Amino acid sequence: MGALMGGVMRPVFKSRNRSFLVFGIVFLSLVGFVNCTKKGDTGASAQADLQALVLGEFGTMTGPESTFGISTHRGIMMAVEEANASGGIQGKPIKVISLDDQGRSDEAVTAVTKLVTQENVQLILGEVASSRSIAAAPVAQKYKVPMISPSSTNPRVTQVGDFIFRVCFIDPFQGKVMAKFAAQNLKMKTAAILRDIKSDYSVGLADFFAEDFQKMGGKIISDLSYSSGDADFKAQLTAIKLKKPDVLFIPGYYTEVGLIARQARELNYNGVLMGGDGWDSAKLTEIGGKAVVGGYFSSHYSPKSDKPVVQNFVAKYKEKYNGEVPNGLAAMGYDAARVAIAAALKSSTLAPTDLRDAVAQTKDFEGVTGVISLNDERNAVKPAVVLKVMASNDYEYVTTVNP
Amino acid sequence: MADTHSLFFGDEDGIKTPWQILGFALLVLVLMGVSALIESNINPYVQRIIVNCGIGIILGLSLNLVNGCAGQFSLGHAGFMAVGAYISAYLTTVLMPFGGFFQTELGVGVAVVAGGLAAALSGYIVGLPSLRLRGDYLAIVTLGFGEIIRIVFLNISAVGGPRGLPGIPLASNFFWVYLWAVVTFAVIYRLIHSSAGRAILSVREDEISSQSMGVNVSHYKVVAFVVSAFFAGVAGGLFAHYQGFIDPNTFNFNRSVEVVIMVVIGGMGSFSGAVIGAILVTMLPELLRFFAEYRMVIFSALLVLVMLLRPMGIFGRHEIWEASWLPKLKRKPKP
Amino acid sequence: MQALIQNLVNGLAQGSVYALVALGYTMVYGVLQFINFAHAEIFMLGAFGGIFVAGWLTNGEGSFLSLVLVTFGSMAFCTGVGLAVERIAYRPLRHAPRLNVLITAIGVSLLLQNLGILIFGADPRVFPAVIPTQALFDSQNLVINNIQVLVIGTSAALMLCLHWLVRHTKLGMAMRAVSYDIETASLMGIPIDRIIAFTFAIGSALAGCAAVLYGLTYPKVDPLMGVIIGIKAFVAAVFGGIGSFVGAAVGGIVMGLAETLVVYYVSSSFRDALAFGLLIVILLVKPTGLFGSMAKEKV
């Protein structure tokens, strides 16, 4: 093979022109790079002079997990547009700088560093996935810029430091909600778990569910796993079916849950299917069809709630995105941005440290996803709702579980 | 043993050891100075990209040894990086033997080397199939090893499983990364310009002929893999201690492809090509932030276009210092 | 016992899809000696093609005719893409070193994936239930449904057709000649470029059919769906002996069965590692695969 390769290799520096061309390209890209960074500097400082609020957002806008990032981004933008329509902060419009992290934790660190040190944002919103929030939070903490995660439910996120907040409940609570619902409301005795081994969210939620379900007298009779991206789950489901659990808990994302539910029903498993907020998407019933109907999952909000704030949000979202019902992530993004804006309205200087104090004092904030109060651990204390899947993208509100 | 000697000291132009030590000391001083300058004057975001370039350079140079110089094709570089990152981070965060030693800067240095050694061991294991396979098959097997390594870490809860490993001491910086980049360059350059290096190059040019000339082909293939994996492991260790957080997803197949792109764009077999390729591949995504959605499309299109229009990459097998418009100081004799 | 039969049926259905995709790898490898990494993405595009064809046939849902139309539409679409990829990316590199072709193939694969994400979005689409799933055999612990039978039957039929094509037609003879020695074949007056293009077309059409069968079984279609299937099908091709049709078929089915049985009887967390482990073992023990014969490389 090597000998073959020798044949096509020709000296590169045959002529002056070509080597200059190469160096020209490298040089220009360097210059362009430096220029870009310079521009960013001046732009942001000019903004700071005007005392306008600049929010930074980092999320997964491209790549396989971009659905989550895009939903959140839409929610955030809606909140900001609403605030700007009613005058912004002290008469100046709020600016949002969104950076993509491609679903990679190291890119998340880079993105937050750019937001903080170059764009000089006063507050950061992001990420959906706990692992990327945990990776990036130390940067926000180091530079003392408050960060609000819309939907990272792992407990360790806010433990990074006193500048890190979240507006969602945490996994231990969500696990407990579903365990309690299964054991007490549905009076189930035995459960099987099918967890996504590649997802930190799924593994965490499965562990907390198992712990609480056993505490409440239930039994976990099977605990198997799959990897996100798989399409065939029949082997796991055949094993689960033979043990006849009352409940099959699938703490995964809707992308796989739909297929799992389908195959479970095809194999004649008739137990109750349950899951967490990862189920919340219009695609769930599209992929799962009849199989997911009758399943229960915990979520942040019910789009059918008659609270005015929810109705307003759902109506506006539908109008903007051709009739799509906003999922939980969009609602969380909306709430996170609104908590940030509310804090900015209360704070006098818009300096990051003042914003942090204002965010920390958030109490009884009327959000789409419930009344949000931040506790001493900077986690939102708020109820979870349990929804039941009805036919074709229709969810019935079952109950609210308070912390 | 003459073999090992030439491996580390070269036998071509007899630079005496004291001079090497002096040069090295000077280099350390210069790097320290530059590091201090950068850390006090440059925006942390730009600093981060410069450091990432350094890590990319180590990765690119080390992969170039296998893919460019030895003519093998490895698609599992991220796996070695993962081994280095996880072993070193495990030492400094979870295990912490010898009290607080691994929390000190020196301790982190030791941990990074340990990570490199562990990666070298895995490189030895991956290198073995290369004795029987070539081309496409080897590419797939190395890809498979890389994925297996990742799946193994995904299933070890002691290092966090899919949740990742947070709280790694932030000990690596510009100085350490670029010091290692220089060490990588020096070691691999010396290796290639030694008798062992000529043997490695002969394996690339024609395996069967070099075998019949008495070159121990399998030995040199494994040497290339082990040295390459060691530096990839070091890069992983430096990366872990620069990010402060690692998860298995960071070391997926796309990361391996990224390193391959560095080497291919730069020119397979060219040291300066690997360096320039690493810088380009690290910086392009940042430059293309405006086109975030098109970024990966541009990247992959670039790979195809380079192969179609300029298959030898920017430099081919040549080096920057061979350019005709540079003053001819002392041309290195070509291997 | 019933659980074992259930697992065997599930594994067989899964393995049939792997086998169809594996045939594409093996055919291209046979004539050009390189791994067409982009094959997995052609499979992915086939699934999207199927969705669009089914979308046009809005009133035909549920009938056998619409299934046939969707399948042929998807196969035609895949053939087009396969030919285009061959013409644009691979043909100019016909005489380039194999390493360059390999890198190009990886590049094309990444390009199609990312174009897919850009055009279709990363959110999965739903493959329409052109024919609804029905249980054919249904006892408490053993369920066999119509889709599974369809998948296994169609795959077997296609493989027989392919066997006939390659063994008993002039075209097949030309393909075998090209695969045996490309230069001699060209001296014998065989139009090399056309035969290679034809090979790509057949391989891609098989991927298109596999995509429809896959979509009926697992109705979730996204731009990255090809990656895992592609790797597994490739492993299957190597396992059976790359370049051998029987090998690809056997390899695919072994792969499907092995996966199902390992997940059921051993552990579910190392499923993906299994494919690679199998690959490494077979390459170390018998690099030519079960049915393959590899020519000695010439100096």
Tab-separated table of N, CA and C in Angstrom, chain A residues 213-342:
chain	number	residue	atom	x	y	z
A	213	PHE	N	-38.746	2.773	45.517
A	213	PHE	CA	-39.776	1.764	45.324
A	213	PHE	C	-39.592	0.625	46.333
A	214	GLN	N	-38.331	0.275	46.588
A	214	GLN	CA	-38.079	-0.790	47.556
A	214	GLN	C	-38.400	-0.328	48.973
A	215	LYS	N	-38.094	0.936	49.262
A	215	LYS	CA	-38.418	1.481	50.589
A	215	LYS	C	-39.914	1.418	50.852
A	216	MET	N	-40.681	1.612	49.797
A	216	MET	CA	-42.137	1.624	49.970
A	216	MET	C	-42.722	0.225	49.880
A	217	GLY	N	-41.871	-0.780	49.927
A	217	GLY	CA	-42.366	-2.148	50.005
A	217	GLY	C	-42.463	-2.867	48.679
A	218	GLY	N	-42.079	-2.199	47.589
A	218	GLY	CA	-42.132	-2.881	46.304
A	218	GLY	C	-40.887	-3.725	46.076
A	219	LYS	N	-40.899	-4.482	45.012
A	219	LYS	CA	-39.737	-5.315	44.699
A	219	LYS	C	-39.296	-5.047	43.265
A	220	ILE	N	-37.977	-4.868	43.088
A	220	ILE	CA	-37.434	-4.734	41.734
A	220	ILE	C	-37.015	-6.134	41.305
A	221	ILE	N	-37.709	-6.700	40.324
A	221	ILE	CA	-37.394	-8.088	39.998
A	221	ILE	C	-36.520	-8.215	38.765
A	222	SER	N	-36.273	-7.107	38.088
A	222	SER	CA	-35.394	-7.193	36.929
A	222	SER	C	-34.860	-5.802	36.646
A	223	ASP	N	-33.571	-5.705	36.360
A	223	ASP	CA	-32.980	-4.396	36.087
A	223	ASP	C	-32.033	-4.561	34.898
A	224	LEU	N	-32.522	-4.240	33.716
A	224	LEU	CA	-31.719	-4.451	32.501
A	224	LEU	C	-31.412	-3.115	31.844
A	225	SER	N	-30.592	-3.161	30.829
A	225	SER	CA	-30.195	-1.893	30.216
A	225	SER	C	-30.175	-1.988	28.691
A	226	TYR	N	-30.160	-0.819	28.069
A	226	TYR	CA	-29.963	-0.714	26.626
A	226	TYR	C	-29.076	0.499	26.396
A	227	SER	N	-28.709	0.771	25.146
A	227	SER	CA	-27.958	1.997	24.860
A	227	SER	C	-28.757	2.843	23.903
A	228	SER	N	-28.796	4.141	24.144
A	228	SER	CA	-29.531	5.012	23.235
A	228	SER	C	-28.964	4.834	21.836
A	229	GLY	N	-29.838	4.760	20.865
A	229	GLY	CA	-29.406	4.472	19.491
A	229	GLY	C	-29.780	3.054	19.096
A	230	ASP	N	-29.978	2.164	20.072
A	230	ASP	CA	-30.446	0.815	19.759
A	230	ASP	C	-31.863	0.885	19.204
A	231	ALA	N	-32.242	-0.125	18.442
A	231	ALA	CA	-33.615	-0.165	17.956
A	231	ALA	C	-34.306	-1.447	18.378
A	232	ASP	N	-33.531	-2.467	18.710
A	232	ASP	CA	-34.146	-3.744	19.048
A	232	ASP	C	-33.977	-4.008	20.538
A	233	PHE	N	-35.102	-4.148	21.207
A	233	PHE	CA	-35.061	-4.370	22.649
A	233	PHE	C	-35.764	-5.674	22.993
A	234	LYS	N	-36.010	-6.491	21.994
A	234	LYS	CA	-36.846	-7.662	22.227
A	234	LYS	C	-36.193	-8.651	23.173
A	235	ALA	N	-34.864	-8.761	23.110
A	235	ALA	CA	-34.208	-9.728	24.004
A	235	ALA	C	-34.423	-9.331	25.457
A	236	GLN	N	-34.194	-8.039	25.773
A	236	GLN	CA	-34.410	-7.579	27.150
A	236	GLN	C	-35.878	-7.775	27.535
A	237	LEU	N	-36.757	-7.421	26.597
A	237	LEU	CA	-38.186	-7.458	26.928
A	237	LEU	C	-38.686	-8.889	27.094
A	238	THR	N	-38.121	-9.822	26.313
A	238	THR	CA	-38.500	-11.223	26.495
A	238	THR	C	-38.131	-11.662	27.914
A	239	ALA	N	-36.944	-11.262	28.350
A	239	ALA	CA	-36.512	-11.625	29.705
A	239	ALA	C	-37.427	-10.993	30.749
A	240	ILE	N	-37.785	-9.729	30.531
A	240	ILE	CA	-38.617	-9.027	31.511
A	240	ILE	C	-40.009	-9.648	31.560
A	241	LYS	N	-40.532	-9.942	30.386
A	241	LYS	CA	-41.907	-10.449	30.313
A	241	LYS	C	-42.067	-11.736	31.118
A	242	LEU	N	-41.044	-12.590	31.055
A	242	LEU	CA	-41.156	-13.878	31.745
A	242	LEU	C	-41.259	-13.703	33.254
A	243	LYS	N	-40.749	-12.576	33.763
A	243	LYS	CA	-40.817	-12.350	35.213
A	243	LYS	C	-42.133	-11.700	35.616
A	244	LYS	N	-42.913	-11.249	34.643
A	244	LYS	CA	-44.226	-10.664	34.873
A	244	LYS	C	-44.253	-9.547	35.911
A	245	PRO	N	-43.483	-8.497	35.719
A	245	PRO	CA	-43.565	-7.385	36.671
A	245	PRO	C	-44.869	-6.600	36.468
A	246	ASP	N	-45.380	-6.006	37.562
A	246	ASP	CA	-46.590	-5.185	37.438
A	246	ASP	C	-46.300	-3.925	36.627
A	247	VAL	N	-45.072	-3.387	36.845
A	247	VAL	CA	-44.713	-2.110	36.230
A	247	VAL	C	-43.402	-2.279	35.495
A	248	LEU	N	-43.312	-1.669	34.313
A	248	LEU	CA	-42.005	-1.578	33.657
A	248	LEU	C	-41.614	-0.104	33.653
A	249	PHE	N	-40.547	0.210	34.389
A	249	PHE	CA	-40.096	1.604	34.487
A	249	PHE	C	-39.002	1.821	33.446
A	250	ILE	N	-39.235	2.778	32.535
A	250	ILE	CA	-38.276	3.046	31.447
A	250	ILE	C	-37.835	4.503	31.535
A	251	PRO	N	-36.811	4.789	32.306
A	251	PRO	CA	-36.414	6.191	32.466
A	251	PRO	C	-35.544	6.661	31.317
A	252	GLY	N	-36.043	6.582	30.101
A	252	GLY	CA	-35.221	6.982	28.967
A	252	GLY	C	-35.827	8.169	28.243
A	253	TYR	N	-35.327	8.430	27.043
A	253	TYR	CA	-35.885	9.490	26.222
A	253	TYR	C	-36.927	8.912	25.256
A	254	TYR	N	-37.858	9.760	24.856
A	254	TYR	CA	-38.957	9.320	24.001
A	254	TYR	C	-38.493	8.617	22.737
A	255	THR	N	-37.273	8.973	22.274
A	255	THR	CA	-36.774	8.396	21.028
A	255	THR	C	-36.738	6.874	21.109
A	256	GLU	N	-36.294	6.343	22.267
A	256	GLU	CA	-36.259	4.889	22.402
A	256	GLU	C	-37.521	4.349	23.069
A	257	VAL	N	-38.110	5.167	23.973
A	257	VAL	CA	-39.251	4.659	24.738
A	257	VAL	C	-40.377	4.202	23.811
A	258	GLY	N	-40.606	4.967	22.735
A	258	GLY	CA	-41.667	4.595	21.800
A	258	GLY	C	-41.458	3.196	21.240
A	259	LEU	N	-40.215	2.923	20.848
A	259	LEU	CA	-39.922	1.602	20.281
A	259	LEU	C	-40.007	0.515	21.347
A	260	ILE	N	-39.527	0.834	22.547
A	260	ILE	CA	-39.560	-0.168	23.629
A	260	ILE	C	-41.009	-0.545	23.921
A	261	ALA	N	-41.860	0.475	24.018
A	261	ALA	CA	-43.266	0.220	24.331
A	261	ALA	C	-43.896	-0.664	23.257
A	262	ARG	N	-43.638	-0.316	22.010
A	262	ARG	CA	-44.154	-1.083	20.888
A	262	ARG	C	-43.754	-2.558	20.979
A	263	GLN	N	-42.459	-2.773	21.183
A	263	GLN	CA	-41.976	-4.154	21.193
A	263	GLN	C	-42.480	-4.902	22.426
A	264	ALA	N	-42.631	-4.164	23.530
A	264	ALA	CA	-43.161	-4.816	24.736
A	264	ALA	C	-44.570	-5.330	24.464
A	265	ARG	N	-45.384	-4.503	23.815
A	265	ARG	CA	-46.763	-4.915	23.534
A	265	ARG	C	-46.797	-6.025	22.493
A	266	GLU	N	-45.883	-5.933	21.502
A	266	GLU	CA	-45.846	-6.991	20.489
A	266	GLU	C	-45.529	-8.339	21.124
A	267	LEU	N	-44.757	-8.286	22.204
A	267	LEU	CA	-44.397	-9.543	22.877
A	267	LEU	C	-45.416	-9.928	23.940
A	268	ASN	N	-46.551	-9.236	23.945
A	268	ASN	CA	-47.622	-9.572	24.898
A	268	ASN	C	-47.320	-9.215	26.334
A	269	TYR	N	-46.483	-8.242	26.566
A	269	TYR	CA	-46.312	-7.797	27.948
A	269	TYR	C	-47.419	-6.790	28.228
A	270	ASN	N	-48.190	-7.011	29.274
A	270	ASN	CA	-49.361	-6.165	29.489
A	270	ASN	C	-49.298	-5.299	30.739
A	271	GLY	N	-48.131	-5.241	31.377
A	271	GLY	CA	-48.018	-4.434	32.581
A	271	GLY	C	-48.074	-2.943	32.275
A	272	VAL	N	-48.000	-2.143	33.323
A	272	VAL	CA	-48.054	-0.686	33.172
A	272	VAL	C	-46.667	-0.163	32.810
A	273	LEU	N	-46.600	0.751	31.847
A	273	LEU	CA	-45.326	1.366	31.493
A	273	LEU	C	-45.223	2.719	32.178
A	274	MET	N	-44.050	3.009	32.715
A	274	MET	CA	-43.865	4.292	33.396
A	274	MET	C	-42.502	4.879	33.066
A	275	GLY	N	-42.398	6.195	33.182
A	275	GLY	CA	-41.121	6.827	32.892
A	275	GLY	C	-41.024	8.214	33.476
A	276	GLY	N	-39.964	8.929	33.083
A	276	GLY	CA	-39.734	10.265	33.620
A	276	GLY	C	-39.987	11.336	32.574
A	277	ASP	N	-39.428	12.521	32.800
A	277	ASP	CA	-39.710	13.653	31.923
A	277	ASP	C	-39.096	13.490	30.533
A	278	GLY	N	-38.219	12.486	30.377
A	278	GLY	CA	-37.660	12.234	29.047
A	278	GLY	C	-38.714	11.774	28.050
A	279	TRP	N	-39.874	11.372	28.556
A	279	TRP	CA	-40.950	10.910	27.678
A	279	TRP	C	-41.645	12.069	26.972
A	280	ASP	N	-41.467	13.261	27.511
A	280	ASP	CA	-42.321	14.367	27.128
A	280	ASP	C	-42.002	14.878	25.729
A	281	SER	N	-42.696	14.371	24.735
A	281	SER	CA	-42.540	14.869	23.370
A	281	SER	C	-43.705	14.375	22.541
A	282	ALA	N	-44.033	15.160	21.529
A	282	ALA	CA	-45.102	14.756	20.631
A	282	ALA	C	-44.741	13.472	19.885
A	283	LYS	N	-43.423	13.237	19.753
A	283	LYS	CA	-42.979	12.063	19.008
A	283	LYS	C	-43.287	10.766	19.746
A	284	LEU	N	-43.492	10.843	21.050
A	284	LEU	CA	-43.688	9.617	21.824
A	284	LEU	C	-44.851	8.801	21.279
A	285	THR	N	-45.985	9.460	21.110
A	285	THR	CA	-47.142	8.705	20.626
A	285	THR	C	-47.025	8.418	19.135
A	286	GLU	N	-46.299	9.288	18.418
A	286	GLU	CA	-46.111	9.030	16.994
A	286	GLU	C	-45.341	7.732	16.786
A	287	ILE	N	-44.250	7.582	17.549
A	287	ILE	CA	-43.428	6.379	17.385
A	287	ILE	C	-44.092	5.186	18.069
A	288	GLY	N	-44.576	5.421	19.272
A	288	GLY	CA	-45.087	4.308	20.066
A	288	GLY	C	-46.498	3.874	19.672
A	289	GLY	N	-47.257	4.777	19.059
A	289	GLY	CA	-48.612	4.434	18.658
A	289	GLY	C	-49.462	4.013	19.853
A	290	LYS	N	-50.274	2.988	19.618
A	290	LYS	CA	-51.177	2.536	20.671
A	290	LYS	C	-50.421	1.991	21.877
A	291	ALA	N	-49.186	1.526	21.634
A	291	ALA	CA	-48.459	0.824	22.700
A	291	ALA	C	-48.200	1.694	23.922
A	292	VAL	N	-47.956	2.989	23.721
A	292	VAL	CA	-47.635	3.830	24.868
A	292	VAL	C	-48.889	4.339	25.579
A	293	VAL	N	-50.030	4.186	24.935
A	293	VAL	CA	-51.264	4.696	25.548
A	293	VAL	C	-51.505	3.980	26.872
A	294	GLY	N	-51.816	4.763	27.874
A	294	GLY	CA	-52.020	4.176	29.194
A	294	GLY	C	-50.774	4.219	30.059
A	295	GLY	N	-49.640	4.660	29.475
A	295	GLY	CA	-48.425	4.788	30.276
A	295	GLY	C	-48.451	6.065	31.109
A	296	TYR	N	-47.667	6.069	32.185
A	296	TYR	CA	-47.595	7.254	33.058
A	296	TYR	C	-46.183	7.800	33.051
A	297	PHE	N	-46.062	9.123	33.082
A	297	PHE	CA	-44.723	9.688	33.284
A	297	PHE	C	-44.801	10.964	34.097
A	298	SER	N	-43.684	11.246	34.783
A	298	SER	CA	-43.630	12.477	35.564
A	298	SER	C	-43.155	13.584	34.639
A	299	SER	N	-43.689	14.782	34.849
A	299	SER	CA	-43.252	15.875	33.997
A	299	SER	C	-43.259	17.179	34.771
A	300	HIS	N	-42.804	18.204	34.082
A	300	HIS	CA	-42.687	19.498	34.749
A	300	HIS	C	-43.996	20.266	34.708
A	301	TYR	N	-44.772	20.043	33.684
A	301	TYR	CA	-46.022	20.794	33.589
A	301	TYR	C	-46.996	20.054	32.703
A	302	SER	N	-48.255	20.452	32.795
A	302	SER	CA	-49.242	19.882	31.904
A	302	SER	C	-49.734	20.985	30.986
A	303	PRO	N	-49.591	20.803	29.669
A	303	PRO	CA	-50.016	21.859	28.752
A	303	PRO	C	-51.516	22.149	28.870
A	304	LYS	N	-52.249	21.248	29.529
A	304	LYS	CA	-53.691	21.432	29.625
A	304	LYS	C	-54.101	22.202	30.871
A	305	SER	N	-53.123	22.544	31.691
A	305	SER	CA	-53.448	23.270	32.921
A	305	SER	C	-54.197	24.565	32.575
A	306	ASP	N	-55.154	24.947	33.412
A	306	ASP	CA	-55.926	26.149	33.068
A	306	ASP	C	-55.349	27.420	33.668
A	307	LYS	N	-54.151	27.334	34.236
A	307	LYS	CA	-53.516	28.552	34.753
A	307	LYS	C	-53.261	29.507	33.591
A	308	PRO	N	-53.486	30.810	33.782
A	308	PRO	CA	-53.315	31.754	32.673
A	308	PRO	C	-51.887	31.758	32.128
A	309	VAL	N	-50.908	31.630	33.011
A	309	VAL	CA	-49.524	31.701	32.533
A	309	VAL	C	-49.229	30.534	31.585
A	310	VAL	N	-49.791	29.373	31.890
A	310	VAL	CA	-49.587	28.211	31.025
A	310	VAL	C	-50.320	28.402	29.707
A	311	GLN	N	-51.579	28.835	29.803
A	311	GLN	CA	-52.387	29.003	28.593
A	311	GLN	C	-51.754	30.021	27.648
A	312	ASN	N	-51.262	31.112	28.226
A	312	ASN	CA	-50.608	32.154	27.441
A	312	ASN	C	-49.388	31.589	26.715
A	313	PHE	N	-48.588	30.828	27.482
A	313	PHE	CA	-47.359	30.266	26.905
A	313	PHE	C	-47.681	29.285	25.780
A	314	VAL	N	-48.618	28.376	26.057
A	314	VAL	CA	-48.948	27.349	25.062
A	314	VAL	C	-49.505	27.993	23.790
A	315	ALA	N	-50.369	28.990	23.972
A	315	ALA	CA	-50.986	29.627	22.807
A	315	ALA	C	-49.931	30.338	21.963
A	316	LYS	N	-49.061	31.092	22.633
A	316	LYS	CA	-48.045	31.836	21.885
A	316	LYS	C	-47.077	30.904	21.177
A	317	TYR	N	-46.728	29.812	21.871
A	317	TYR	CA	-45.775	28.875	21.296
A	317	TYR	C	-46.370	28.221	20.052
A	318	LYS	N	-47.625	27.833	20.182
A	318	LYS	CA	-48.301	27.191	19.051
A	318	LYS	C	-48.351	28.129	17.857
A	319	GLU	N	-48.624	29.390	18.159
A	319	GLU	CA	-48.740	30.365	17.084
A	319	GLU	C	-47.411	30.522	16.354
A	320	LYS	N	-46.328	30.494	17.146
A	320	LYS	CA	-45.022	30.743	16.564
A	320	LYS	C	-44.466	29.527	15.825
A	321	TYR	N	-44.700	28.350	16.341
A	321	TYR	CA	-44.097	27.144	15.741
A	321	TYR	C	-45.165	26.232	15.168
A	322	ASN	N	-45.848	26.649	14.190
A	322	ASN	CA	-46.944	25.970	13.495
A	322	ASN	C	-47.689	24.933	14.316
A	323	GLY	N	-48.294	25.373	15.364
A	323	GLY	CA	-49.234	24.516	16.066
A	323	GLY	C	-48.617	23.456	16.943
A	324	GLU	N	-47.289	23.477	17.077
A	324	GLU	CA	-46.638	22.468	17.912
A	324	GLU	C	-46.915	22.749	19.393
A	325	VAL	N	-47.280	21.701	20.131
A	325	VAL	CA	-47.481	21.894	21.571
A	325	VAL	C	-46.112	21.902	22.237
A	326	PRO	N	-45.801	22.931	23.047
A	326	PRO	CA	-44.469	22.992	23.654
A	326	PRO	C	-44.248	21.808	24.599
A	327	ASN	N	-43.071	21.193	24.525
A	327	ASN	CA	-42.779	20.116	25.456
A	327	ASN	C	-42.197	20.682	26.747
A	328	GLY	N	-41.883	19.796	27.686
A	328	GLY	CA	-41.379	20.226	28.988
A	328	GLY	C	-40.107	21.053	28.873
A	329	LEU	N	-39.230	20.682	27.927
A	329	LEU	CA	-37.956	21.393	27.833
A	329	LEU	C	-38.161	22.836	27.416
A	330	ALA	N	-39.091	23.059	26.480
A	330	ALA	CA	-39.377	24.429	26.063
A	330	ALA	C	-39.931	25.225	27.248
A	331	ALA	N	-40.813	24.588	28.027
A	331	ALA	CA	-41.385	25.270	29.180
A	331	ALA	C	-40.317	25.604	30.207
A	332	MET	N	-39.362	24.664	30.395
A	332	MET	CA	-38.294	24.910	31.361
A	332	MET	C	-37.392	26.042	30.887
A	333	GLY	N	-37.094	26.056	29.574
A	333	GLY	CA	-36.271	27.131	29.040
A	333	GLY	C	-36.958	28.483	29.254
A	334	TYR	N	-38.244	28.491	28.998
A	334	TYR	CA	-39.056	29.708	29.178
A	334	TYR	C	-38.987	30.182	30.626
A	335	ASP	N	-39.190	29.237	31.551
A	335	ASP	CA	-39.163	29.603	32.968
A	335	ASP	C	-37.786	30.071	33.419
A	336	ALA	N	-36.740	29.361	32.960
A	336	ALA	CA	-35.383	29.742	33.370
A	336	ALA	C	-35.111	31.176	32.947
A	337	ALA	N	-35.463	31.502	31.685
A	337	ALA	CA	-35.214	32.855	31.202
A	337	ALA	C	-36.066	33.861	31.969
A	338	ARG	N	-37.306	33.479	32.305
A	338	ARG	CA	-38.148	34.433	33.019
A	338	ARG	C	-37.661	34.661	34.444
A	339	VAL	N	-37.154	33.615	35.095
A	339	VAL	CA	-36.576	33.796	36.426
A	339	VAL	C	-35.391	34.751	36.339
A	340	ALA	N	-34.567	34.569	35.298
A	340	ALA	CA	-33.411	35.445	35.130
A	340	ALA	C	-33.850	36.887	34.912
A	341	ILE	N	-34.874	37.074	34.072
A	341	ILE	CA	-35.329	38.439	33.764
A	341	ILE	C	-35.951	39.084	34.995
A	342	ALA	N	-36.722	38.288	35.743
A	342	ALA	CA	-37.332	38.820	36.957
A	342	ALA	C	-36.254	39.275	37.940
